[in-house]
Amino acid sequence: MMSLSKRTKEATKTALAMTLAYAIALSMDWPNPHWAGFAVAAISLSTVGQSLNKGAMRMLGTLLAAGFSLTLIALFPQERWWFFAVLSAFVGVCTYMMGGSKRQYFWHVAGFVAVIVCMGSVPPTENAFNVAILRILETGVGILSYTLVTVLLWPSNTQNELEAAVRRLAATQHELYRNYRKLLHGEGRAEDTRTLRMLEVQQFNQFNQALAAARTDSYEVWEVRRQWRQLQAQAADVMETLERWRESFAEVRDLDLTRLLPDLDDLAGELDARLEQIGRMLEGESPERPPHALELPWDRQATRSLTHFQKAALAVARNRLLHLEAVTRSLFETIADIKGFGPESAQPVETSTPQSRFMVDRDRLAAAFRVMLGFWLAYLLWIYTEIPGDTAFVITTVAIGMALANMPLLPLTAAFVPAIVSVAFTALLYIFVMPQLSGFAGLGSLIFTVVFLISYLFHTPKQGLGRTFGLMMFVMIAGVSNQQSYSFLSVANTALMFPLVFAIFALTAHIPFSARPEKVFLRLLGRFFRGASFLLTTMPWGVTETPTRIDRWRQAFHMREVATLPQKLAARGKAVDTKVLPGTKPEQVQALTTNLQALAYRMQELMDARTSQQAELVVRELLGDVRVWRLRVLEVFGAWSRELAGPSAQALAEGLDARLARLEQRLLETMNKVPAGELGDQDKECLYRLLGAYRGLSEAGLEYARTAAGIDWRHWRESRF
């Protein structure tokens, strides 16, 4: 017996669900059966869990939109401009929430369905309630149809995919650890691990997606969902801690670590064995032994010959290694709990990443503004001109605009071409095939065949945009109803509507700023250094200054900016076309974003070290020297935020080295003056961590200066058309 491929099964399920949704909607004589088809097209994904999640988000978003729309119509029945102002504000809020929420699709649906209900009731009449209820009913029918088909026909769950994803991630992190261990001893180059680091990020994202799906369609995963969420946080912590550990290697490479940290090899071997045991458990094998908690004391006698900066670098590297030990031990216990090899896992280790809180995101705010502006332009065109598509023009502008706002790196042509091709394909079916059909037998066969072919041909994630536009355009243009009529003008209006919609997107994309990748890169770079500069101005807080509540909010805002901007810059850097920028190579842009990530880590370490308890005598004595160092770094960061070339690497090195040498000398003098026994080991370690943070930030800035000096920034600022 021939077995069907997964690709064929998924295409068959989508086609059958679409046909069933139309059959139910037509049998109920509902006026807009294509709404049920839209629901099937939108939620049909590669896994059952993802589809069910998306179906639930679509239903909940529709309910929110219906409630909001009916309330809005009741509040402003005769005031057109107030009505539209509040509606556009709601769309803006939904767009903003899409960018930072795990429930992106919920907010997307809430935004454009509210527009559908409101635009279908202009001017407001008693028809608004019917539109809202019908939208809810037909969306529910589409979701129910797809759910029944996926559950009853070739049922499956994504637990195996989740376990495979976490195995791949654990194996990559183990391999990274082994490579970093070699780097610590001077073997190999950091550049050789770049591919592994990129693979780790991709696998972590795949693990997140698989976990979201498996929690829905697998009872076994749902039963231990708390442990899986804990594992997710711990895997992210391991990923960040490994990177921070690697960043500290350059400062300790010249030290004899085995002499300074006698138990280093034992701890490194324990970590290697622990990560190997984690892999065994994920393969279903029981661990050979539980993890052992190890300390990493340093040899006090051996460290006496080190300078204070060397002790500081050693303290930072040791601190990262101890945190890695703690988080991998917690990860081991969590996986043992999930796999049934041990008792319930312990509480997760506290991470050094700042706790998330509500903070205004400037990029998401700009995206929401552009969607609202496009909405207003479409609305005004609809009111004052004879625009093709009528209200569908306004609705389409919002629906596609919100989707594109969540994909800022996607070129407009990448969305426009699939839309036009889909319109042309569906128009041929509408004009030449559909008029020949009679009865639901012929119509159902056409629906099944077309949806199957689109789903089969565009089955990979990279082809998702073509698949979505293909299904959506077929549902929109076919306009299936019980009283079917055909009009070439309807197809022509739809075909003309899309160029106008994308013309609005092209216009709003450059408001308020240019959307060219290199221009966006420059703006984000300036924001990074302005944020870092503000954080440096907060260093006197708690010593000579007392911050207000607003000051603390600003500090949290800029901490978030500095932490998140390197990732945004890395994404934008990949989109920069270096072929039109003489003097710039892709490797330079990539190296620059890596330097910025190192700067962000060093800034975080400095902020963390500043919050630790410091001996008042030492702080008071070093206050002036720290201020001189801080003012120099502020001067450099300020220059970089305005002129990207800024101070040369040589001038920066000379200036910072002199200030750091003075700071180290003053620390030595101060510690010699402190009475014996007044400074404990913990106090000294805190001081060394703080000194290491100063040195680390200076070194990271120097690396950035060297990389930035090799780029010809003049061409980045030039206007291009």
Tab-separated table of C-alpha atoms in Angstrom, residues 168-457:
chain	number	residue	atom	x	y	z
A	168	ARG	CA	19.436	19.771	18.303
A	169	LEU	CA	19.698	22.873	20.483
A	170	ALA	CA	21.344	20.979	23.350
A	171	ALA	CA	23.858	19.355	20.972
A	172	THR	CA	24.787	22.719	19.474
A	173	GLN	CA	25.238	24.321	22.896
A	174	HIS	CA	27.435	21.403	23.970
A	175	GLU	CA	29.566	21.794	20.860
A	176	LEU	CA	29.810	25.542	21.430
A	177	TYR	CA	30.932	24.950	25.016
A	178	ARG	CA	33.689	22.603	23.823
A	179	ASN	CA	34.846	25.142	21.247
A	180	TYR	CA	34.848	27.928	23.811
A	181	ARG	CA	36.810	25.756	26.200
A	182	LYS	CA	39.477	25.420	23.514
A	183	LEU	CA	39.401	29.176	22.918
A	184	LEU	CA	39.987	29.729	26.626
A	185	HIS	CA	43.269	27.826	26.307
A	186	GLY	CA	44.296	29.719	23.155
A	187	GLU	CA	43.276	27.046	20.632
A	188	GLY	CA	41.352	28.119	17.529
A	189	ARG	CA	39.734	31.455	16.676
A	190	ALA	CA	36.490	33.033	17.785
A	191	GLU	CA	35.513	33.614	14.118
A	192	ASP	CA	35.441	29.842	13.575
A	193	THR	CA	32.448	29.553	15.929
A	194	ARG	CA	30.333	32.158	14.128
A	195	THR	CA	28.398	29.539	12.142
A	196	LEU	CA	27.656	27.578	15.308
A	197	ARG	CA	26.433	30.715	17.078
A	198	MET	CA	24.059	31.558	14.227
A	199	LEU	CA	22.834	27.951	14.176
A	200	GLU	CA	22.176	28.127	17.923
A	201	VAL	CA	19.922	31.178	17.495
A	202	GLN	CA	17.987	29.510	14.664
A	203	GLN	CA	17.522	26.321	16.662
A	204	PHE	CA	16.388	28.256	19.722
A	205	ASN	CA	13.702	29.995	17.633
A	206	GLN	CA	12.614	26.635	16.195
A	207	PHE	CA	12.400	25.238	19.721
A	208	ASN	CA	10.182	28.162	20.782
A	209	GLN	CA	7.816	27.577	17.853
A	210	ALA	CA	7.676	23.822	18.465
A	211	LEU	CA	6.963	24.346	22.161
A	212	ALA	CA	4.094	26.749	21.431
A	213	ALA	CA	2.541	24.163	19.092
A	214	ALA	CA	3.159	21.089	21.284
A	215	ARG	CA	1.526	22.680	24.333
A	216	THR	CA	-1.697	22.736	22.315
A	217	ASP	CA	-1.779	19.381	20.537
A	218	SER	CA	0.109	17.121	22.979
A	219	TYR	CA	-1.324	16.212	26.370
A	220	GLU	CA	2.068	14.896	27.519
A	221	VAL	CA	3.649	18.306	26.922
A	222	TRP	CA	0.695	20.200	28.410
A	223	GLU	CA	0.929	18.142	31.592
A	224	VAL	CA	4.488	19.376	32.259
A	225	ARG	CA	4.141	22.768	30.573
A	226	ARG	CA	5.633	24.563	33.599
A	227	GLN	CA	8.823	22.525	33.314
A	228	TRP	CA	9.003	23.146	29.564
A	229	ARG	CA	8.677	26.910	30.098
A	230	GLN	CA	11.406	26.663	32.714
A	231	LEU	CA	13.617	24.749	30.286
A	232	GLN	CA	12.975	27.447	27.668
A	233	ALA	CA	14.210	30.180	30.021
A	234	GLN	CA	17.224	28.123	31.082
A	235	ALA	CA	18.256	27.363	27.497
A	236	ALA	CA	18.121	31.105	26.740
A	237	ASP	CA	20.234	31.782	29.836
A	238	VAL	CA	22.822	29.192	28.758
A	239	MET	CA	22.979	30.811	25.318
A	240	GLU	CA	23.590	34.298	26.734
A	241	THR	CA	26.015	33.118	29.442
A	242	LEU	CA	28.141	31.244	26.905
A	243	GLU	CA	28.434	34.414	24.842
A	244	ARG	CA	29.342	36.545	27.841
A	245	TRP	CA	31.908	33.953	28.905
A	246	ARG	CA	33.451	34.013	25.428
A	247	GLU	CA	33.634	37.813	25.502
A	248	SER	CA	35.826	37.624	28.631
A	249	PHE	CA	38.499	35.392	27.054
A	250	ALA	CA	40.569	38.180	25.490
A	251	GLU	CA	41.354	39.676	28.893
A	252	VAL	CA	42.479	36.428	30.565
A	253	ARG	CA	44.247	34.783	27.647
A	254	ASP	CA	47.699	35.744	28.949
A	255	LEU	CA	47.030	34.450	32.460
A	256	ASP	CA	47.985	31.013	33.773
A	257	LEU	CA	44.409	30.011	34.606
A	258	THR	CA	45.210	26.496	35.816
A	259	ARG	CA	47.524	27.970	38.455
A	260	LEU	CA	45.217	30.834	39.444
A	261	LEU	CA	42.083	28.640	39.487
A	262	PRO	CA	43.284	25.189	40.607
A	263	ASP	CA	39.848	23.577	40.207
A	264	LEU	CA	39.260	24.967	36.698
A	265	ASP	CA	39.878	21.674	34.897
A	266	ASP	CA	37.605	19.817	37.322
A	267	LEU	CA	34.795	22.324	36.785
A	268	ALA	CA	35.290	22.365	33.012
A	269	GLY	CA	35.210	18.559	32.933
A	270	GLU	CA	32.076	18.507	35.083
A	271	LEU	CA	30.328	20.945	32.735
A	272	ASP	CA	31.309	18.866	29.703
A	273	ALA	CA	30.027	15.676	31.356
A	274	ARG	CA	26.850	17.441	32.478
A	275	LEU	CA	26.035	18.681	28.979
A	276	GLU	CA	26.704	15.178	27.661
A	277	GLN	CA	24.315	13.736	30.269
A	278	ILE	CA	21.685	16.265	29.203
A	279	GLY	CA	21.989	14.955	25.649
A	280	ARG	CA	21.612	11.370	26.918
A	281	MET	CA	18.422	12.220	28.788
A	282	LEU	CA	16.942	13.958	25.744
A	283	GLU	CA	17.625	10.753	23.792
A	284	GLY	CA	15.607	8.835	26.401
A	285	GLU	CA	18.553	7.299	28.269
A	286	SER	CA	18.839	7.621	32.003
A	287	PRO	CA	21.745	9.746	33.315
A	288	GLU	CA	24.758	7.908	34.686
A	289	ARG	CA	25.041	10.249	37.681
A	290	PRO	CA	23.494	13.434	39.046
A	291	PRO	CA	25.325	16.751	38.643
A	292	HIS	CA	27.770	17.847	41.325
A	293	ALA	CA	27.768	21.434	42.505
A	294	LEU	CA	31.333	22.743	42.360
A	295	GLU	CA	32.998	25.907	43.573
A	296	LEU	CA	35.864	27.645	41.824
A	297	PRO	CA	38.153	29.137	44.484
A	298	TRP	CA	41.180	31.068	43.322
A	299	ASP	CA	44.676	30.686	44.672
A	300	ARG	CA	45.166	33.754	46.878
A	301	GLN	CA	48.923	33.306	46.891
A	302	ALA	CA	49.156	33.104	43.099
A	303	THR	CA	46.905	36.121	42.531
A	304	ARG	CA	49.134	38.432	44.593
A	305	SER	CA	51.462	38.904	41.650
A	306	LEU	CA	48.606	40.056	39.384
A	307	THR	CA	47.734	43.649	38.685
A	308	HIS	CA	44.338	44.838	39.804
A	309	PHE	CA	43.093	44.792	36.229
A	310	GLN	CA	44.221	41.184	35.819
A	311	LYS	CA	42.433	40.279	39.029
A	312	ALA	CA	39.362	42.090	37.721
A	313	ALA	CA	39.445	40.181	34.420
A	314	LEU	CA	39.870	36.925	36.337
A	315	ALA	CA	36.903	37.774	38.581
A	316	VAL	CA	34.652	38.472	35.591
A	317	ALA	CA	35.578	35.236	33.769
A	318	ARG	CA	35.193	33.242	36.978
A	319	ASN	CA	31.808	34.789	37.677
A	320	ARG	CA	30.534	33.822	34.210
A	321	LEU	CA	31.801	30.265	34.601
A	322	LEU	CA	30.115	29.892	37.998
A	323	HIS	CA	26.848	31.178	36.565
A	324	LEU	CA	27.165	28.666	33.718
A	325	GLU	CA	27.689	25.918	36.306
A	326	ALA	CA	24.564	26.952	38.210
A	327	VAL	CA	22.293	27.299	35.176
A	328	THR	CA	23.401	23.997	33.562
A	329	ARG	CA	22.792	22.217	36.875
A	330	SER	CA	19.294	23.702	36.977
A	331	LEU	CA	18.790	22.736	33.310
A	332	PHE	CA	19.871	19.165	34.089
A	333	GLU	CA	17.310	18.921	36.902
A	334	THR	CA	14.522	20.329	34.719
A	335	ILE	CA	15.144	17.843	31.900
A	336	ALA	CA	15.387	14.984	34.411
A	337	ASP	CA	11.984	16.044	35.745
A	338	ILE	CA	10.423	16.184	32.250
A	339	LYS	CA	11.854	12.804	31.279
A	340	GLY	CA	10.987	11.169	34.605
A	341	PHE	CA	14.598	10.509	35.640
A	342	GLY	CA	14.554	12.494	38.856
A	343	PRO	CA	12.557	14.510	41.376
A	344	GLU	CA	10.767	17.723	40.558
A	345	SER	CA	13.223	20.324	39.328
A	346	ALA	CA	14.495	23.095	41.503
A	347	GLN	CA	13.682	26.753	40.993
A	348	PRO	CA	15.497	28.277	38.015
A	349	VAL	CA	18.693	30.209	38.604
A	350	GLU	CA	18.248	33.960	38.665
A	351	THR	CA	19.543	35.406	35.421
A	352	SER	CA	21.509	38.575	34.943
A	353	THR	CA	19.106	39.730	32.250
A	354	PRO	CA	16.948	42.619	33.460
A	355	GLN	CA	13.337	41.729	34.157
A	356	SER	CA	10.982	42.728	31.378
A	357	ARG	CA	8.494	45.510	31.990
A	358	PHE	CA	6.294	47.676	29.844
A	359	MET	CA	8.511	50.058	27.936
A	360	VAL	CA	7.749	52.165	24.899
A	361	ASP	CA	9.433	50.710	21.814
A	362	ARG	CA	10.228	53.436	19.317
A	363	ASP	CA	10.378	51.075	16.332
A	364	ARG	CA	6.992	49.542	17.092
A	365	LEU	CA	5.563	53.022	17.651
A	366	ALA	CA	6.837	54.133	14.234
A	367	ALA	CA	5.323	51.003	12.630
A	368	ALA	CA	1.950	51.725	14.254
A	369	PHE	CA	2.124	55.342	13.046
A	370	ARG	CA	2.780	54.212	9.465
A	371	VAL	CA	-0.178	51.813	9.527
A	372	MET	CA	-2.463	54.538	10.896
A	373	LEU	CA	-1.226	56.972	8.243
A	374	GLY	CA	-1.882	54.433	5.497
A	375	PHE	CA	-5.340	53.831	6.958
A	376	TRP	CA	-6.126	57.564	6.853
A	377	LEU	CA	-4.884	57.898	3.267
A	378	ALA	CA	-7.006	54.947	2.135
A	379	TYR	CA	-10.037	56.269	4.016
A	380	LEU	CA	-9.734	59.770	2.527
A	381	LEU	CA	-9.308	58.342	-0.975
A	382	TRP	CA	-12.419	56.239	-0.442
A	383	ILE	CA	-14.430	59.260	0.690
A	384	TYR	CA	-13.316	61.811	-1.920
A	385	THR	CA	-12.584	59.673	-4.995
A	386	GLU	CA	-14.000	56.726	-6.901
A	387	ILE	CA	-11.403	54.259	-5.711
A	388	PRO	CA	-11.326	50.677	-7.098
A	389	GLY	CA	-12.571	48.109	-4.624
A	390	ASP	CA	-14.724	50.494	-2.566
A	391	THR	CA	-14.537	49.513	1.155
A	392	ALA	CA	-12.390	46.480	0.275
A	393	PHE	CA	-9.627	48.949	-0.635
A	394	VAL	CA	-9.581	50.363	2.913
A	395	ILE	CA	-9.841	46.927	4.555
A	396	THR	CA	-7.063	45.452	2.404
A	397	THR	CA	-4.779	48.397	3.168
A	398	VAL	CA	-5.161	47.793	6.907
A	399	ALA	CA	-4.918	43.986	6.794
A	400	ILE	CA	-1.787	43.838	4.627
A	401	GLY	CA	-0.285	46.956	6.230
A	402	MET	CA	-0.482	45.429	9.714
A	403	ALA	CA	1.104	42.216	8.444
A	404	LEU	CA	3.970	44.091	6.767
A	405	ALA	CA	4.529	46.197	9.898
A	406	ASN	CA	5.578	43.005	11.639
A	407	MET	CA	8.053	42.205	8.838
A	408	PRO	CA	10.096	45.413	8.517
A	409	LEU	CA	12.936	43.731	6.607
A	410	LEU	CA	10.654	42.382	3.861
A	411	PRO	CA	10.982	44.419	0.622
A	412	LEU	CA	7.649	45.606	-0.777
A	413	THR	CA	8.368	43.835	-4.057
A	414	ALA	CA	8.566	40.513	-2.178
A	415	ALA	CA	4.909	40.981	-1.169
A	416	PHE	CA	3.691	42.771	-4.306
A	417	VAL	CA	4.774	40.127	-6.814
A	418	PRO	CA	2.953	37.197	-5.088
A	419	ALA	CA	-0.158	39.375	-4.724
A	420	ILE	CA	-0.280	40.287	-8.440
A	421	VAL	CA	0.505	36.735	-9.587
A	422	SER	CA	-2.225	35.389	-7.298
A	423	VAL	CA	-4.724	37.923	-8.671
A	424	ALA	CA	-3.872	36.950	-12.269
A	425	PHE	CA	-4.168	33.208	-11.549
A	426	THR	CA	-7.496	33.537	-9.751
A	427	ALA	CA	-8.858	35.924	-12.388
A	428	LEU	CA	-8.328	33.268	-15.080
A	429	LEU	CA	-10.267	30.740	-13.015
A	430	TYR	CA	-13.018	33.257	-12.299
A	431	ILE	CA	-13.464	34.276	-15.942
A	432	PHE	CA	-12.961	31.011	-17.812
A	433	VAL	CA	-13.702	28.147	-15.399
A	434	MET	CA	-16.222	29.151	-12.752
A	435	PRO	CA	-19.027	30.209	-15.196
A	436	GLN	CA	-19.016	26.645	-16.589
A	437	LEU	CA	-19.838	25.104	-13.205
A	438	SER	CA	-23.315	24.153	-11.991
A	439	GLY	CA	-24.106	22.913	-8.495
A	440	PHE	CA	-21.879	22.452	-5.504
A	441	ALA	CA	-20.373	19.240	-6.879
A	442	GLY	CA	-18.503	21.182	-9.561
A	443	LEU	CA	-17.766	24.147	-7.310
A	444	GLY	CA	-16.539	21.929	-4.473
A	445	SER	CA	-14.267	20.024	-6.845
A	446	LEU	CA	-12.777	23.297	-8.091
A	447	ILE	CA	-12.236	24.591	-4.549
A	448	PHE	CA	-10.594	21.336	-3.477
A	449	THR	CA	-8.343	21.164	-6.552
A	450	VAL	CA	-7.177	24.794	-6.434
A	451	VAL	CA	-6.525	24.818	-2.681
A	452	PHE	CA	-4.710	21.469	-2.898
A	453	LEU	CA	-2.439	22.691	-5.712
A	454	ILE	CA	-1.596	25.972	-3.944
A	455	SER	CA	-0.904	24.205	-0.625
A	456	TYR	CA	1.122	21.470	-2.328
A	457	LEU	CA	3.252	23.763	-4.486
